[in-house]
Short mmCIF file of C-alpha atoms in Angstrom, two decimals:
data_model
loop_
_atom_site.label_atom_id
_atom_site.label_comp_id
_atom_site.label_asym_id
_atom_site.label_seq_id
_atom_site.Cartn_x
_atom_site.Cartn_y
_atom_site.Cartn_z
CA MET X 283 -16.32 -85.01 -90.74
CA SER X 284 -18.10 -84.39 -87.47
CA PRO X 285 -20.89 -86.79 -86.54
CA SER X 286 -24.50 -85.73 -86.16
CA ASN X 287 -27.34 -87.19 -84.15
CA ASN X 288 -29.96 -85.45 -86.21
CA HIS X 289 -28.89 -85.01 -89.79
CA LEU X 290 -25.85 -84.36 -91.88
CA PRO X 291 -24.74 -80.87 -90.94
CA PRO X 292 -24.42 -77.95 -93.34
CA ARG X 293 -21.15 -76.11 -93.70
CA SER X 294 -20.16 -74.09 -90.71
CA GLN X 295 -20.96 -70.43 -91.09
CA SER X 296 -18.58 -69.32 -88.34
CA GLY X 297 -16.39 -66.40 -89.25
CA SER X 298 -18.94 -64.94 -91.66
CA ARG X 299 -18.74 -61.53 -89.89
CA GLN X 300 -14.97 -61.31 -90.13
CA SER X 301 -13.06 -59.63 -92.96
CA LYS X 302 -14.22 -60.22 -96.50
CA GLN X 303 -11.18 -62.21 -97.58
CA PRO X 304 -11.48 -65.18 -95.10
CA PRO X 305 -15.10 -65.97 -96.06
CA LYS X 306 -14.18 -65.98 -99.75
CA LYS X 307 -11.27 -68.32 -99.14
CA LYS X 308 -13.39 -70.61 -96.95
CA LYS X 309 -16.16 -70.68 -99.50
CA LYS X 310 -13.70 -71.76 -102.16
CA LYS X 311 -12.40 -74.59 -100.00
CA SER X 312 -15.88 -75.69 -99.10
CA GLY X 313 -16.83 -75.87 -102.76
CA LEU X 314 -13.78 -77.97 -103.49
CA ARG X 315 -14.55 -80.23 -100.55
CA THR X 316 -18.02 -80.73 -101.95
CA PHE X 317 -16.68 -81.34 -105.42
CA PHE X 318 -14.37 -84.09 -104.32
CA LYS X 319 -17.01 -85.66 -102.11
CA LEU X 320 -19.20 -85.74 -105.20
CA VAL X 321 -16.51 -87.41 -107.28
CA LEU X 322 -15.97 -89.87 -104.44
CA SER X 323 -19.65 -90.72 -104.28
CA VAL X 324 -19.74 -90.98 -108.04
CA VAL X 325 -16.96 -93.55 -107.94
CA ILE X 326 -18.81 -95.56 -105.32
CA LEU X 327 -21.99 -95.43 -107.35
CA ALA X 328 -20.20 -96.47 -110.52
CA VAL X 329 -20.77 -93.04 -111.89
CA LEU X 330 -17.16 -91.98 -111.87
CA SER X 331 -17.56 -90.73 -115.41
CA VAL X 332 -19.93 -88.17 -113.92
CA GLY X 333 -17.23 -85.77 -114.33
CA GLY X 334 -14.14 -87.86 -114.27
CA TYR X 335 -12.23 -85.89 -116.87
CA ALA X 336 -13.92 -82.59 -116.06
CA GLY X 337 -13.18 -83.21 -112.39
CA TYR X 338 -9.54 -83.86 -113.09
CA LEU X 339 -9.21 -80.62 -115.04
CA TYR X 340 -11.02 -78.78 -112.26
CA PHE X 341 -8.63 -80.28 -109.75
CA GLU X 342 -5.64 -79.14 -111.82
CA ALA X 343 -7.11 -75.67 -112.39
CA GLU X 344 -7.52 -75.13 -108.66
CA ASN X 345 -3.89 -76.12 -108.02
CA GLY X 346 -4.78 -78.85 -105.60
CA VAL X 347 -6.58 -76.64 -103.08
CA LEU X 348 -8.66 -79.08 -101.03
CA ASN X 349 -10.17 -79.35 -97.56
CA THR X 350 -12.51 -82.13 -96.45
CA GLY X 351 -12.04 -81.61 -92.75
CA ASN X 352 -9.81 -84.68 -92.47
CA ASN X 353 -6.20 -83.56 -92.75
CA ASN X 354 -4.60 -86.74 -91.41
CA PRO X 355 -1.64 -87.77 -93.56
CA VAL X 356 -1.90 -90.91 -95.69
CA PRO X 357 1.23 -93.10 -95.63
CA PRO X 358 2.54 -93.81 -99.16
CA GLU X 359 1.91 -97.54 -98.75
CA LYS X 360 -1.78 -96.85 -98.05
CA SER X 361 -2.28 -94.47 -100.95
CA ALA X 362 -5.19 -95.35 -103.26
CA LYS X 363 -2.66 -95.04 -106.09
CA VAL X 364 -0.99 -98.27 -104.98
CA LYS X 365 -3.35 -99.94 -102.50
CA PRO X 366 -6.86 -101.31 -103.17
CA VAL X 367 -9.46 -99.33 -101.22
CA THR X 368 -12.87 -100.39 -99.89
CA MET X 369 -15.81 -98.17 -99.01
CA LEU X 370 -19.25 -98.49 -97.50
CA LEU X 371 -22.00 -96.34 -99.02
CA LEU X 372 -25.18 -95.64 -97.08
CA GLY X 373 -28.11 -93.87 -98.71
CA THR X 374 -30.34 -92.75 -95.84
CA ASP X 375 -33.99 -91.74 -95.89
CA TYR X 376 -33.40 -88.62 -93.81
CA ARG X 377 -35.95 -85.89 -94.50
CA PRO X 378 -36.80 -82.90 -92.27
CA LYS X 379 -40.39 -84.15 -91.97
CA THR X 380 -39.38 -87.54 -90.56
CA GLY X 381 -35.93 -87.13 -89.00
CA THR X 382 -35.20 -90.81 -89.67
CA HIS X 383 -31.90 -92.25 -90.88
CA LEU X 384 -32.82 -95.73 -92.12
CA SER X 385 -30.37 -96.95 -94.77
CA ASP X 386 -32.37 -97.67 -97.90
CA VAL X 387 -29.16 -98.06 -99.91
CA ILE X 388 -26.34 -100.24 -98.58
CA MET X 389 -23.33 -100.86 -100.83
CA VAL X 390 -19.83 -102.16 -100.26
CA THR X 391 -17.34 -101.17 -102.94
CA ALA X 392 -13.77 -102.23 -103.72
CA PHE X 393 -11.37 -100.34 -106.02
CA ASN X 394 -8.18 -101.74 -107.52
CA PRO X 395 -5.54 -99.25 -108.76
CA ASP X 396 -3.65 -101.83 -110.86
CA THR X 397 -6.61 -103.09 -112.88
CA LYS X 398 -8.55 -99.77 -112.69
CA THR X 399 -11.71 -101.75 -111.89
CA VAL X 400 -14.45 -101.43 -109.28
CA THR X 401 -16.79 -104.01 -107.71
CA VAL X 402 -20.03 -102.81 -106.12
CA VAL X 403 -22.06 -105.15 -103.90
CA SER X 404 -25.55 -104.01 -102.89
CA LEU X 405 -27.36 -105.53 -99.94
CA PRO X 406 -31.18 -105.57 -99.51
CA ARG X 407 -32.19 -103.07 -96.83
CA ASP X 408 -34.35 -105.65 -95.03
CA THR X 409 -31.57 -108.23 -94.82
CA LYS X 410 -31.64 -110.00 -91.47
CA ILE X 411 -28.17 -109.70 -89.99
CA GLU X 412 -27.14 -112.15 -87.31
CA LEU X 413 -23.63 -111.32 -86.23
CA LYS X 414 -21.71 -112.03 -83.04
CA GLY X 415 -21.63 -108.95 -80.84
CA TYR X 416 -24.72 -107.35 -82.41
CA LYS X 417 -28.41 -107.75 -81.74
CA SER X 418 -30.18 -109.36 -84.69
CA ASN X 419 -31.89 -106.74 -86.83
CA LYS X 420 -32.58 -105.47 -90.34
CA ALA X 421 -29.50 -104.14 -92.11
CA ASN X 422 -31.05 -100.70 -92.54
CA ALA X 423 -31.77 -100.27 -88.82
CA TYR X 424 -28.21 -100.29 -87.53
CA TYR X 425 -27.09 -96.82 -88.64
CA PRO X 426 -29.88 -94.93 -86.82
CA ILE X 427 -29.36 -97.14 -83.74
CA PHE X 428 -25.64 -96.31 -83.73
CA LEU X 429 -26.47 -92.63 -84.21
CA SER X 430 -28.74 -92.64 -81.17
CA LYS X 431 -25.95 -94.14 -79.04
CA GLU X 432 -23.07 -91.94 -80.19
CA LYS X 433 -23.02 -89.73 -77.07
CA GLU X 434 -23.25 -92.71 -74.75
CA SER X 435 -20.75 -94.92 -76.56
CA GLY X 436 -18.36 -92.21 -77.70
CA VAL X 437 -18.07 -94.02 -81.05
CA LYS X 438 -19.20 -92.45 -84.30
CA ALA X 439 -22.07 -94.22 -86.04
CA THR X 440 -20.08 -94.31 -89.28
CA ASP X 441 -17.20 -96.07 -87.53
CA GLU X 442 -19.61 -98.58 -85.97
CA MET X 443 -21.07 -99.28 -89.41
CA LYS X 444 -17.63 -99.86 -90.89
CA THR X 445 -16.72 -102.27 -88.10
CA MET X 446 -19.97 -104.20 -88.36
CA MET X 447 -20.07 -104.41 -92.17
CA SER X 448 -16.39 -105.41 -92.24
CA LYS X 449 -17.29 -108.42 -90.09
CA TYR X 450 -20.42 -109.21 -92.07
CA MET X 451 -18.75 -109.01 -95.50
CA ASP X 452 -15.50 -110.57 -94.25
CA ILE X 453 -13.45 -107.74 -95.74
CA PRO X 454 -11.81 -104.70 -94.11
CA ILE X 455 -13.70 -101.51 -95.01
CA ASP X 456 -11.54 -98.40 -95.15
CA TYR X 457 -14.05 -95.60 -95.57
CA VAL X 458 -17.73 -94.76 -95.35
CA THR X 459 -19.87 -92.20 -97.17
CA VAL X 460 -23.41 -91.28 -96.12
CA LEU X 461 -25.74 -89.58 -98.61
CA ASN X 462 -29.30 -88.62 -97.78
CA PHE X 463 -32.24 -88.67 -100.16
CA GLN X 464 -32.52 -84.92 -100.54
CA GLY X 465 -29.04 -84.82 -102.03
CA PHE X 466 -30.06 -87.45 -104.57
CA ARG X 467 -33.21 -85.52 -105.54
CA ASP X 468 -31.39 -82.23 -105.93
CA ALA X 469 -28.53 -83.76 -107.93
CA VAL X 470 -30.92 -85.37 -110.43
CA ASP X 471 -32.80 -82.08 -110.78
CA ALA X 472 -29.51 -80.27 -111.39
CA LEU X 473 -28.93 -82.63 -114.31
CA GLY X 474 -32.34 -81.90 -115.77
CA GLY X 475 -33.71 -85.34 -114.87
CA VAL X 476 -32.87 -88.86 -116.08
CA ASP X 477 -34.40 -90.97 -118.82
CA ILE X 478 -35.91 -94.19 -117.46
CA ASN X 479 -38.17 -96.91 -118.89
CA VAL X 480 -40.50 -97.33 -115.89
CA ASP X 481 -41.32 -101.05 -115.81
CA ALA X 482 -44.78 -100.83 -114.16
CA ASP X 483 -47.39 -98.45 -112.76
CA MET X 484 -46.51 -97.44 -109.19
CA CYS X 485 -48.79 -95.70 -106.71
CA TYR X 486 -48.32 -95.06 -102.99
CA ARG X 487 -49.29 -92.15 -100.74
CA ASP X 488 -48.25 -91.26 -97.19
CA THR X 489 -49.50 -87.94 -95.85
CA ALA X 490 -47.31 -88.28 -92.75
CA ASP X 491 -44.06 -87.68 -94.63
CA GLY X 492 -45.42 -86.20 -97.86
CA THR X 493 -44.72 -89.25 -100.04
CA ASN X 494 -46.85 -89.25 -103.19
CA ILE X 495 -45.63 -91.88 -105.66
CA ASN X 496 -47.62 -91.91 -108.87
CA LEU X 497 -45.64 -93.31 -111.80
CA LYS X 498 -46.96 -94.70 -115.06
CA LYS X 499 -45.34 -97.48 -117.04
CA GLY X 500 -43.25 -96.44 -120.03
CA GLU X 501 -40.22 -94.45 -121.16
CA GLN X 502 -40.03 -90.99 -119.63
CA LYS X 503 -37.82 -88.35 -118.06
CA LEU X 504 -37.91 -88.43 -114.25
CA ASP X 505 -37.07 -85.46 -112.07
CA GLY X 506 -35.30 -85.94 -108.74
CA THR X 507 -38.42 -86.69 -106.73
CA LYS X 508 -39.81 -89.15 -109.26
CA ALA X 509 -36.43 -90.85 -109.73
CA LEU X 510 -36.28 -91.40 -105.98
CA ASP X 511 -39.89 -92.64 -106.02
CA TYR X 512 -38.93 -95.14 -108.72
CA VAL X 513 -36.00 -96.46 -106.68
CA ARG X 514 -37.86 -96.59 -103.35
CA TYR X 515 -41.32 -97.90 -104.36
CA ARG X 516 -42.33 -101.02 -102.40
CA LYS X 517 -46.11 -101.41 -102.21
CA SER X 518 -49.38 -99.69 -103.08
CA ASN X 519 -52.17 -98.32 -100.93
CA CYS X 520 -54.05 -96.79 -103.83
CA ARG X 521 -57.25 -97.82 -105.58
CA PRO X 522 -56.76 -99.66 -107.78
CA LYS X 523 -53.57 -101.05 -106.23
CA THR X 524 -50.45 -101.28 -108.34
CA LYS X 525 -48.11 -104.27 -108.29
CA ALA X 526 -45.84 -104.43 -105.24
CA SER X 527 -42.06 -104.82 -105.48
CA ASP X 528 -39.44 -106.28 -103.18
CA ASP X 529 -35.88 -105.35 -102.23
CA PHE X 530 -34.54 -107.16 -105.27
CA ASP X 531 -36.71 -105.08 -107.61
CA ARG X 532 -35.48 -101.99 -105.79
CA ASN X 533 -31.83 -103.00 -106.18
CA ARG X 534 -32.40 -103.59 -109.91
CA ARG X 535 -34.07 -100.20 -110.34
CA GLN X 536 -31.35 -98.59 -108.24
CA ASN X 537 -28.69 -99.86 -110.64
CA GLU X 538 -30.83 -98.79 -113.60
CA VAL X 539 -31.02 -95.21 -112.30
CA LEU X 540 -27.29 -95.16 -111.58
CA HIS X 541 -26.51 -96.18 -115.15
CA ALA X 542 -28.93 -93.52 -116.39
CA LEU X 543 -26.99 -90.99 -114.33
CA ILE X 544 -23.76 -92.19 -115.92
CA ASP X 545 -25.19 -91.66 -119.38
CA LYS X 546 -26.55 -88.24 -118.45
CA MET X 547 -23.33 -87.02 -116.91
CA GLN X 548 -21.33 -88.09 -119.97
CA THR X 549 -23.23 -85.55 -122.04
CA PHE X 550 -22.36 -81.88 -122.46
CA LYS X 551 -25.39 -81.04 -120.32
CA GLY X 552 -23.99 -83.20 -117.55
CA VAL X 553 -20.61 -81.47 -117.53
CA THR X 554 -22.13 -77.98 -117.63
CA SER X 555 -24.50 -78.91 -114.78
CA LEU X 556 -21.68 -79.89 -112.45
CA GLY X 557 -21.96 -76.73 -110.37
CA GLY X 558 -25.60 -77.45 -109.56
CA VAL X 559 -24.79 -81.02 -108.66
CA LEU X 560 -22.07 -79.83 -106.28
CA LYS X 561 -24.47 -77.49 -104.54
CA ALA X 562 -27.00 -80.32 -104.21
CA MET X 563 -24.44 -82.57 -102.52
CA ASP X 564 -22.95 -79.97 -100.22
CA LYS X 565 -25.36 -80.31 -97.29
CA ASN X 566 -26.33 -83.90 -97.82
CA MET X 567 -23.18 -85.96 -97.63
CA GLU X 568 -20.65 -87.07 -95.02
CA THR X 569 -17.42 -88.96 -95.67
CA ASP X 570 -14.34 -89.80 -93.60
CA ILE X 571 -11.82 -90.04 -96.42
CA GLU X 572 -8.65 -88.01 -95.94
CA ASN X 573 -7.82 -85.02 -98.13
CA ASP X 574 -4.73 -86.71 -99.55
CA GLN X 575 -6.61 -89.90 -100.28
CA LEU X 576 -9.24 -88.00 -102.25
CA LYS X 577 -6.49 -86.61 -104.43
CA ASN X 578 -5.02 -90.08 -104.83
CA MET X 579 -8.37 -91.49 -105.95
CA ILE X 580 -8.96 -88.72 -108.46
CA ALA X 581 -5.51 -89.25 -109.95
CA THR X 582 -6.04 -93.02 -110.10
CA TYR X 583 -9.66 -93.54 -111.15
CA TRP X 584 -10.71 -90.58 -113.26
CA LYS X 585 -10.53 -92.67 -116.45
CA VAL X 586 -12.59 -95.61 -115.17
CA ASN X 587 -15.36 -96.67 -117.58
CA LYS X 588 -18.74 -97.95 -116.49
CA GLU X 589 -17.81 -101.21 -118.27
CA ASP X 590 -15.10 -101.67 -115.64
CA VAL X 591 -17.59 -101.40 -112.80
CA LYS X 592 -19.15 -104.69 -111.74
CA PHE X 593 -22.51 -104.56 -109.94
CA MET X 594 -23.43 -107.49 -107.71
CA PRO X 595 -26.88 -107.15 -106.12
CA ILE X 596 -27.45 -109.85 -103.49
CA THR X 597 -30.88 -111.49 -103.51
CA GLY X 598 -32.67 -113.81 -101.11
CA THR X 599 -36.04 -114.86 -99.77
CA TRP X 600 -38.59 -112.47 -98.28
CA ARG X 601 -40.28 -113.73 -95.12
CA SER X 602 -41.84 -110.76 -93.35
CA PRO X 603 -40.31 -108.70 -91.94
CA TYR X 604 -36.89 -109.84 -93.18
CA VAL X 605 -34.99 -110.77 -96.30
CA TYR X 606 -32.98 -113.93 -95.78
CA VAL X 607 -30.14 -113.55 -98.24
CA ASN X 608 -29.00 -116.37 -100.47
CA ASP X 609 -25.87 -117.74 -98.77
CA GLY X 610 -24.36 -118.74 -102.10
CA GLU X 611 -24.78 -115.24 -103.51
CA LEU X 612 -23.42 -113.66 -100.35
CA ASP X 613 -20.35 -115.89 -100.50
CA LYS X 614 -19.84 -115.00 -104.19
CA ALA X 615 -20.14 -111.31 -103.38
CA LYS X 616 -17.59 -111.59 -100.57
CA GLN X 617 -15.23 -113.43 -102.91
CA ALA X 618 -15.75 -110.85 -105.66
CA LEU X 619 -14.70 -108.07 -103.30
CA LYS X 620 -11.65 -110.07 -102.25
CA ASP X 621 -10.82 -110.79 -105.90
CA GLU X 622 -11.08 -107.09 -106.69
CA MET X 623 -8.64 -106.26 -103.93
CA SER X 624 -6.21 -108.97 -105.00
CA GLY X 625 -6.35 -107.96 -108.66
CA LYS X 626 -8.16 -111.08 -109.79
CA GLY X 627 -11.44 -109.28 -110.40
CA LYS X 628 -10.75 -108.32 -114.00
CA LEU X 629 -9.42 -111.79 -114.79
CA VAL X 630 -12.54 -113.42 -113.34
CA GLN X 631 -14.79 -111.04 -115.27
CA ALA X 632 -12.92 -111.62 -118.52
CA ASP X 633 -13.04 -115.38 -118.03
CA GLY X 634 -16.77 -115.22 -117.45
CA ALA X 635 -17.29 -113.22 -120.63
CA GLU X 636 -15.19 -115.67 -122.61
CA ASN X 637 -17.16 -118.65 -121.33
CA ALA X 638 -20.42 -116.89 -122.10
CA ASN X 639 -19.37 -116.22 -125.67
CA PRO X 640 -17.41 -119.23 -126.92
#
C-alpha cells in the first residue's frame, strides 16, 4: 500500500477511459482486495467470525483472484499457516473536517496457527511512552508525527510504528493495519447498527469538527456515528454535565462494541450485509500484508471462535496529560503475546479457567 501524508487514499481511477474490459477486471480485483482487508481487520478485532465461513466460500468462488498491491512472495517458512503472526492495528481519528491522524485505537495482536487462538492487547491512547531513540510522547501522537516526516525521512509512517511498537512491546510486529473512523461508522451502518447497553448518559459537543455526542443510558441500537460516539466519549461540556470517562472506560466500551459486531455479523443479516461492509472499508483502510499471506490467514483462521480470542486491555494511572500504565499489566500483556506465539497461550488460558472453577 502506498503511504499518504493526508489520508488513506481511495482506489486509483487510472485507466478508467480505456477499454471496457480492463476497468471491469480492475474493479473485481479491487473488491477482492477490500474483502480480504476486511477479513484481516476482522481477525485483528476479534471479529473473524464476521464472515469467516462466508469469506472462505467467497474466496473459493472467486478462484483465488486477489490483489492487495503487495505482490511480494511469502517464503513457506513464514506462511501464516505454519508461523505465528503479529499485527499492529491503529484506529485513527481522520476526518475531512480535521485532517488529523491521532490513533484513538492501538492494538497489538498475535495469531497462532497451531492452537487457532488470538491474543489482542489494547493500549490506552494517552499512554506516556518513554523509549530509547524516541522523544517522549503520548502513544497516539506518534503516527501523525511519522506521517509528517515521511518525505524527509523516506520511511513510511506504518513502518516506523511497527519498529517503535516492536521495541515497546518487546515482540517483533510483522504487519500493520490502519483504519480510520469513517470506515468504522460506515461498516456499522451497513450492518444496520449494533445493540449496546449504554452504561451512562454521555453528552459532548464540538462545533469545530461536528462532534455531537448525546447518548442516553440503557439498551438500544446504535448506528455508526453513535457507536463511534460511545467508544470515543471522554468528557462533557454540556449542561448539565454527564459523567466523564477515562481511557480504561474507552477500552472496555471498545471491546464491548467489537463483541456486539461479532454477534451481529454471525446473523443472517450480517452475512447478507457483507457487500455494504466491504464498500465501507474500501477507502478507509491501509495494510501492508502480502497477497499470499492474506490467503494463508484466511485458510488458517476462518474457523476461529470469539471464545478463542483473548482481550487484554492495559490500564494505569491518569495524571494529566498522560496515562502511566501499570508496569505489571504491561509485563503480563507482553508475556501473553509471547505465549501466544510460542503456543502456550491456550494452555495458560485453560489453566486459568480451571483454577477459577475448581
